[in-house]
XYZ file of C-alpha atoms in Angstrom:
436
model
C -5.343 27.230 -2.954
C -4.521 28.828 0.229
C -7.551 27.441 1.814
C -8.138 24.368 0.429
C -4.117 23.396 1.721
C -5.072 25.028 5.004
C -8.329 22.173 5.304
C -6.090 19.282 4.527
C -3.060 20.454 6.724
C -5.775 20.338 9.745
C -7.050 17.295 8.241
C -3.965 15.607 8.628
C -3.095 16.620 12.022
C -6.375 15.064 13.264
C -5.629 12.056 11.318
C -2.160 12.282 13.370
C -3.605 12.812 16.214
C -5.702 9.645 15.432
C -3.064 7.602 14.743
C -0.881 8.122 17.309
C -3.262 7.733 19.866
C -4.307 4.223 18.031
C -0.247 3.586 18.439
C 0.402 4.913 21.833
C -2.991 2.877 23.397
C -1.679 -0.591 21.809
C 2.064 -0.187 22.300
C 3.636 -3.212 24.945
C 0.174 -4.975 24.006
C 2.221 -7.879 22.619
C 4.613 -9.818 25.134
C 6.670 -10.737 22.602
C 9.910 -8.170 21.945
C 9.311 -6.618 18.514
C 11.144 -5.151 15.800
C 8.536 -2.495 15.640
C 7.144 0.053 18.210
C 3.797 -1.442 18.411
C 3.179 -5.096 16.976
C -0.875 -4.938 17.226
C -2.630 -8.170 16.324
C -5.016 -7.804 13.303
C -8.118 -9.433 13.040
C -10.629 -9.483 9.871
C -13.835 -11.313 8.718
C -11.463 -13.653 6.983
C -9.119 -14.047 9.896
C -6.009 -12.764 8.368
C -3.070 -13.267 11.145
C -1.385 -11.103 13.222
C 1.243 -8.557 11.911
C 4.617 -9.809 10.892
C 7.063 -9.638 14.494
C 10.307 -9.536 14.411
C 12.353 -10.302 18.353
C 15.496 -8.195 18.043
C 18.290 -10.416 19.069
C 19.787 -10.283 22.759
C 23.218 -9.415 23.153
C 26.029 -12.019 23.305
C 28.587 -12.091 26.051
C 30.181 -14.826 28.831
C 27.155 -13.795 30.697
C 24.667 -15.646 28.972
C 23.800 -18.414 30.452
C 23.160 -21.895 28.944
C 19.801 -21.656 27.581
C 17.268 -24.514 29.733
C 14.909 -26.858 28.102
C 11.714 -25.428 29.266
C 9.744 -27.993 31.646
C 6.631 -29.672 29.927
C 3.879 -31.397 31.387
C 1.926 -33.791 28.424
C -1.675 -31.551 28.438
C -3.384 -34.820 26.332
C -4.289 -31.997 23.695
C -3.503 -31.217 20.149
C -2.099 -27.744 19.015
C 0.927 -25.555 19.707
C 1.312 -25.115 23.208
C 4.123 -26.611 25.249
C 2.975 -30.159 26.013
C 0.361 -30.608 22.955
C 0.528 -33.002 20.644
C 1.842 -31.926 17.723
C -1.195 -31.259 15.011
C -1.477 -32.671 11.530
C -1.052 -31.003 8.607
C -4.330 -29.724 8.060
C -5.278 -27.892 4.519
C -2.521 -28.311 3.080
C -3.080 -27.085 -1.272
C 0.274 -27.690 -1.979
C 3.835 -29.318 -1.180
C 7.173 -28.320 -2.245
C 10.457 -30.089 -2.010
C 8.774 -33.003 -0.745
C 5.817 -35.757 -1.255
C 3.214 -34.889 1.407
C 4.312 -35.641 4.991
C 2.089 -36.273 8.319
C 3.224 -36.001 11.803
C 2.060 -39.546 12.849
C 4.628 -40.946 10.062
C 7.654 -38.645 11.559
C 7.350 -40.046 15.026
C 11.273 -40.719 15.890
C 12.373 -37.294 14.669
C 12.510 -33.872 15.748
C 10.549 -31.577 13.619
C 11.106 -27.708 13.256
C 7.909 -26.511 12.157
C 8.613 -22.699 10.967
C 5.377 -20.437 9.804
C 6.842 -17.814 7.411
C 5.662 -15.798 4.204
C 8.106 -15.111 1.436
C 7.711 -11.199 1.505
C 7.722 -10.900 5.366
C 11.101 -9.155 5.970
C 11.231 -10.653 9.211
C 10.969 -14.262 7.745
C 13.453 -13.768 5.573
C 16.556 -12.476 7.749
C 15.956 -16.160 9.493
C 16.712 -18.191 6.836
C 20.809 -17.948 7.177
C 20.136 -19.504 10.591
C 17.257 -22.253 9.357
C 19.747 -23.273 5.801
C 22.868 -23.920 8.463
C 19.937 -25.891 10.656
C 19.204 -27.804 7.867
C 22.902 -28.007 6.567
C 23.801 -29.731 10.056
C 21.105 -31.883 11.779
C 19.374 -33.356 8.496
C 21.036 -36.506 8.776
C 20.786 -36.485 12.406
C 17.623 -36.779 12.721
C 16.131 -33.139 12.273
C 13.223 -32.822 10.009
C 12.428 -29.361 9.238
C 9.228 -28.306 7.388
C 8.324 -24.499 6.668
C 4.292 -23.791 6.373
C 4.127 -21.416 3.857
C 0.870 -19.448 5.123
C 0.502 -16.767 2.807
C 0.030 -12.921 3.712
C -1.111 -11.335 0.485
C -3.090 -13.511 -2.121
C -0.360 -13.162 -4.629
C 1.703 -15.228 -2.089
C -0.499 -17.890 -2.600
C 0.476 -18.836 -6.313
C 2.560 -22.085 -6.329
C 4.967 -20.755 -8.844
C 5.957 -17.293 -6.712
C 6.904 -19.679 -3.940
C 8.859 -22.380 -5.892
C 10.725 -18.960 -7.137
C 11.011 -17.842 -3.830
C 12.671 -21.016 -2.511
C 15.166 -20.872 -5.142
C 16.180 -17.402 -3.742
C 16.208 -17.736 -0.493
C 18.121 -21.223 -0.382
C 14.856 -23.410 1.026
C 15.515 -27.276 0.214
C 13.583 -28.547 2.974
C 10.138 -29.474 2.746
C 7.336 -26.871 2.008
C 3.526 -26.907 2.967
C 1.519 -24.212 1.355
C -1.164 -23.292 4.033
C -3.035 -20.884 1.727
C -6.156 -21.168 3.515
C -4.707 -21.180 7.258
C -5.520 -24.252 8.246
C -2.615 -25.613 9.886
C -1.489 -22.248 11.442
C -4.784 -22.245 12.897
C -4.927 -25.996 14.373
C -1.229 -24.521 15.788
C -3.752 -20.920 17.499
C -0.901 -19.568 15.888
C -0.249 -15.757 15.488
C 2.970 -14.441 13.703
C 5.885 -14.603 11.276
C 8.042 -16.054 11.847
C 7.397 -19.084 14.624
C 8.985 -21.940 15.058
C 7.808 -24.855 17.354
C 10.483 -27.447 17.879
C 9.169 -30.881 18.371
C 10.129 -34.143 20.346
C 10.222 -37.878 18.461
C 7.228 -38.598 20.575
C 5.144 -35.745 18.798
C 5.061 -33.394 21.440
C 5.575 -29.404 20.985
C 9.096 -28.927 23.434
C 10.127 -25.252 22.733
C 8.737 -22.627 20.629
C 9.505 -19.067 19.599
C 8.112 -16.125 17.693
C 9.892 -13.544 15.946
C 13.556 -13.117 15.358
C 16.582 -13.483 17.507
C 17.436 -16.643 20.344
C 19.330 -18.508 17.198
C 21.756 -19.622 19.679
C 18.764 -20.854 21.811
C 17.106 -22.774 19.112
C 20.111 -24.408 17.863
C 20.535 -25.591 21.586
C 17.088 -27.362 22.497
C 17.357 -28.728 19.126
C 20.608 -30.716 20.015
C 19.234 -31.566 23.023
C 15.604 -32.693 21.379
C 18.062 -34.586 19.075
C 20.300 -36.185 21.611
C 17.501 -37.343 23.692
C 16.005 -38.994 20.792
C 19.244 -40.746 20.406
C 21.113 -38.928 18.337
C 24.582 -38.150 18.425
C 25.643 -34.474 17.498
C 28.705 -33.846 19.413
C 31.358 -34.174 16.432
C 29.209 -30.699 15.177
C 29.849 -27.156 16.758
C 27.160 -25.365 17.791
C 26.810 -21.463 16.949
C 26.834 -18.836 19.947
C 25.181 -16.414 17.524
C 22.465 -14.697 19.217
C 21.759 -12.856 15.217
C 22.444 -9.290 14.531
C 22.484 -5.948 16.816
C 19.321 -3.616 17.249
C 20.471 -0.051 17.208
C 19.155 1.015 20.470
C 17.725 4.598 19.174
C 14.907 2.670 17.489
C 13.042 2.213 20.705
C 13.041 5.932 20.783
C 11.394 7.508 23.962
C 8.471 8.705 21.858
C 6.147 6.508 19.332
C 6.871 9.979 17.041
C 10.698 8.738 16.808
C 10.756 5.185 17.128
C 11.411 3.033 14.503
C 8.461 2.691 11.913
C 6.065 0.554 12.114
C 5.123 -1.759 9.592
C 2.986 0.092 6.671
C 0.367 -1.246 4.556
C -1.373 0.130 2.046
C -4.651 -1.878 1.557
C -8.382 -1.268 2.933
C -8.451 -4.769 4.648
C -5.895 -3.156 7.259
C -6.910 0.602 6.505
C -10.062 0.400 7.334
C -9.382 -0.749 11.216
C -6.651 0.850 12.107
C -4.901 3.661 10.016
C -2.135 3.967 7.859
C -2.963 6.384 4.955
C -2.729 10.120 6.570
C -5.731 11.353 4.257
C -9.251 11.656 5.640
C -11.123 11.469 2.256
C -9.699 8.129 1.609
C -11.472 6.316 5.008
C -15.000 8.696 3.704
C -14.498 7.345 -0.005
C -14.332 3.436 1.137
C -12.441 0.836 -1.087
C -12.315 0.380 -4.661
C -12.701 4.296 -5.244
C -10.380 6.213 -7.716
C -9.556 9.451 -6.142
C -7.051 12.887 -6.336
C -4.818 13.274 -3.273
C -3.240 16.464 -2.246
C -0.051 16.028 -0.334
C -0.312 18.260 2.794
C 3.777 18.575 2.458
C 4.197 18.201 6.512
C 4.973 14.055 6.883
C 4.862 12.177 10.316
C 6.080 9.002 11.018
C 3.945 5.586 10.659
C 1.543 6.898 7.795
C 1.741 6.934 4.014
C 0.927 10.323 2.600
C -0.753 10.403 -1.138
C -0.200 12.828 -4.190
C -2.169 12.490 -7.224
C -4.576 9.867 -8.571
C -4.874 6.717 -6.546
C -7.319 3.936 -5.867
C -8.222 2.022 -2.708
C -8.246 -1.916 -3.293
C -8.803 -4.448 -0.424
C -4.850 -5.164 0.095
C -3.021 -2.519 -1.647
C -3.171 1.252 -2.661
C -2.639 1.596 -6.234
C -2.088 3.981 -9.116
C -5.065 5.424 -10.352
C -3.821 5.917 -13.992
C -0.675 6.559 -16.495
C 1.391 9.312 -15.912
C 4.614 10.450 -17.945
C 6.232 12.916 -15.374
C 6.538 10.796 -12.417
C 3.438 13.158 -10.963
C 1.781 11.482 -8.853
C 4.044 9.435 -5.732
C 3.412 7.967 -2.402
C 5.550 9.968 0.605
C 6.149 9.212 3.957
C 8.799 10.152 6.571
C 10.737 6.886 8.467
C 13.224 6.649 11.504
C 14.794 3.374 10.594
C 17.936 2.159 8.718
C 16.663 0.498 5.776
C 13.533 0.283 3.972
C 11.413 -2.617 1.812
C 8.589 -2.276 0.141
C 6.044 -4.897 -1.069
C 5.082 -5.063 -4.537
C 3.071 -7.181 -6.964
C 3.356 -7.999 -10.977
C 0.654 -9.806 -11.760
C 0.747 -12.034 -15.255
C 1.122 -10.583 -18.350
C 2.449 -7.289 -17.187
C 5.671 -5.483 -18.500
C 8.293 -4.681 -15.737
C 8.164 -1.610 -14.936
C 10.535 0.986 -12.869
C 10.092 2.737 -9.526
C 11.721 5.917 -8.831
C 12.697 6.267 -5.028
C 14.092 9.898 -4.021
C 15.310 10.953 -0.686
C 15.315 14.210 1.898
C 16.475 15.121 5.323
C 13.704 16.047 7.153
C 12.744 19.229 8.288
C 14.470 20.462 11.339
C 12.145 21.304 14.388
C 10.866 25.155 14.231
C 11.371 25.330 10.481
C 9.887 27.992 8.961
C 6.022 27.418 7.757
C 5.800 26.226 4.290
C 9.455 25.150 4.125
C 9.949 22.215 1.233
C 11.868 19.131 1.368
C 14.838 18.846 -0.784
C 14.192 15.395 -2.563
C 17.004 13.705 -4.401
C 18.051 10.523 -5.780
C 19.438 8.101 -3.209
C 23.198 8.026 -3.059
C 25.362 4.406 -3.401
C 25.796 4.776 0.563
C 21.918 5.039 0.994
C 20.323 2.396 -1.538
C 19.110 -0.861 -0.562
C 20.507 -4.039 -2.851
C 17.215 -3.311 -5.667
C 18.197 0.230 -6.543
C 19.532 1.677 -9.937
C 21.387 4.725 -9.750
C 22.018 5.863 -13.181
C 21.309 9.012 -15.009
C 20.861 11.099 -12.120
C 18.108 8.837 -10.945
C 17.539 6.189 -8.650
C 15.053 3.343 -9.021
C 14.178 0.319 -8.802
C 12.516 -2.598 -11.347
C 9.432 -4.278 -10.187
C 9.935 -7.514 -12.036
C 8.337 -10.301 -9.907
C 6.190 -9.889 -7.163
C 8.314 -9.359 -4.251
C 10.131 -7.423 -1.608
C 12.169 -4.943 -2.522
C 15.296 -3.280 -0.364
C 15.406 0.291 -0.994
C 17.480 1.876 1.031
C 19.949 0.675 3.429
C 21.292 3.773 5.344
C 24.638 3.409 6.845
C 23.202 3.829 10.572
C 20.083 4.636 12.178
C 18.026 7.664 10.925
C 15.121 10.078 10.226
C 14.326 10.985 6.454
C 11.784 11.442 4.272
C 11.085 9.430 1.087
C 8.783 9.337 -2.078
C 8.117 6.232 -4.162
C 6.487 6.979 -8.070
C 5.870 5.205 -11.377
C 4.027 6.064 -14.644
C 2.729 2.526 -14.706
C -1.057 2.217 -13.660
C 0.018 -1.321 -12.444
C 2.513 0.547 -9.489
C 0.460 -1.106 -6.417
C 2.038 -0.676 -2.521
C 1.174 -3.935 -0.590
C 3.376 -2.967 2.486
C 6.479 -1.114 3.786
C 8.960 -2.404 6.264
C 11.593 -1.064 8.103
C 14.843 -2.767 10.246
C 17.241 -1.155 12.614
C 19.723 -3.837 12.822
C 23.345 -2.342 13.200
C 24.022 -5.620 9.919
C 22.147 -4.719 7.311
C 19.858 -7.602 6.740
């Protein structure tokens, strides 16, 4: 056994070596602020978008100054740059709280177009700002529509979004874009983006990511009150959104925040994410036994026991009783979600989630990690802590909170399940000083 551990541990440090490299040559590719260390566009043979982004939020004060319109010039073209017309709905499969809507019949309004997916983490901490939006400006002329473009093809199923809506508080018109059409007549890239346009149909402001709430609520008054409108009896919010904790930028890509994690071969198989050689020689839809090299660096998933490769997720390879096999990694953030499917006709089934400081630098060789359940200070808003256990119930397919640390930090964690049907989509982590 000595030797065979001895082959993977140098396996895994090339694959580390790999990695970071891949992490350190795209970092600042994106001019966009992120939420991770390095947002890298993806592109595949189907043209799946870009990586969820996530713009931390600037920091309020009497400094900041009133927030411009930006100047336009009319470019006579149709898409999502400043100036365009505004495209049509384009490919549109489904629509939810609403009969199906066209641009050319909302002339006289200002339309918030926002591109979001119901497990993108990023997405989601918006929607406090987009419901008071909404709550406000409705009947003052604001006409908000959210193009549901999907992520993962379980995102795609009418019903998951209807239930999604329902949780998240979305009464404003839905368009399901399952097959990118509109986000592409938009040569848009990321979750969340919002382009804010004029009663004449022309895109006036736009921004991607997170953060500038304050901004946004301010070029839509003004988009509003130019159409017409009168909003001054309503307040508008100086909230900027919640605090990054500054230690996530780190001063190395080995301590900054994690990136976002997937598990599937579509995104594997460019750019890596599993920390295990013999997975990228096997290829998808391969069964195989993993060997956890017990040594965990950030950004990568790290595999123990039977597991097989499918196109967007990495899944258990059989029925266990023991919780044997699990999926590790070590994280610098504050909390943690994971992305999970259930598809029909399968039971519920339970997660466990365990937790360990990581090992201190020049610990001795072979040293273990002291896993443990996750404390009530430490789980995210999904966890069960009962028993001496914690875990979590995978009862819709979703994203899960997991842990929710009470400040920024470096730990190690392991995710198992004796169902077959356990299947990791993606992990994402947040460093917001509110726990979102």
């Amino acid at each position: 056994m000595t030797g065979l551990s001895s082959i993977v541990r140098v396996s895994v440090c090339v694959l580390a070596l790999a990695l970071l490299a891949v992490l350190v040559g795209c970092s600042g590719e994106e001019a966009t602020p992120t939420d991770e260390p390095a947002a890298i566009p993806v592109a595949t043979a189907t043209d799946t978008p870009a990586e969820s982004v996530a713009q931390p939020a600037e920091p309020a004060g009497d400094a900041r100054p009133t927030p411009m319109m930006p100047e336009f010039t009319a470019t006579g073209s149709t898409g999502g740059g400043l100036g365009d017309t505004a495209p049509e709905f384009t490919g549109i499969s489904e629509w939810l709280n609403s009969e199906p809507l066209m641009m050319a019949e909302l002339r006289g309004d200002v339309v918030l177009i926002d591109f979001w997916t119901y497990t993108c983490v990023n997405c989601i901490r918006t929607m406090p700002y987009l419901r008071d939006w909404n709550e406000k400006y409705a009947d003052r002329g604001l006409t908000m529509i959210g193009v549901h473009t999907p992520e993962f093809d379980f995102e795609k199923i009418t019903e998951n979004v209807v239930a999604a809506n329902d949780e998240l508080g979305v009464v404003w018109p839905v368009a399901q874009d399952n097959d990118f059409g509109t986000w592409r007549s938009y040569n848009n890239r990321f979750w969340p983006a919002k382009y804010l346009i004029d009663a004449e149909g022309v895109v006036r402001y736009t921004h991607f990511g997170e953060g500038a709430y304050d901004e946004t609520e301010h070029h839509i008054r003004a988009l509003l009150e130019e159409a017409g409108n009168d909003v001054s009896d309503i307040a508008a919010s100086a909230d900027t959104g919640p605090t990054f904790d500054q230690r996530a930028r780190g001063t190395s890509v080995e301590t900054q925040q994690t990136r976002e994690i997937y598990g599937g071969w579509d995104r594997n198989s460019f750019q890596p994410y599993i920390a295990h050689l013999e997975y990228y020689e096997a290829g998808p839809l391969v069964t195989q036994f993993y060997l956890d090299p017990g040594e965990h660096f950030n950004h990568a998933l790290f595999l123990h026991g039977s597991w097989h490769t499918d196109f967007e997720a990495i899944s258990h390879g059989r029925e266990t009783e023991d919780y044997e096999d699990y999926i590790a990694l070590r994280f610098f953030a504050r909390t943690v979600n994971i992305v999970l499917d259930l598809e029909e006709g399968v039971e519920p089934f339970e997660v466990e989630v365990t937790i360990a400081e990581s090992l201190p630098p020049g610990a001795e060789p072979g040293a273990e990690l002291a896993y443990r359940p996750l404390t009530p200070d430490e789980a995210g808003e999904h966890i069960v802590i009962e028993d001496g256990r914690s875990y979590f119930v995978v009862d819709e397919p979703d994203l899960y909170n997991v842990v929710s640390l009470p400040e920024f930090g470096d730990a190690e964690l392991k995710f198992s399940s004796n169902s077959a049907h356990f299947a990791l989509f993606a992990l994402t982590f947040g460093s917001y000083d509110e726990v979102f």
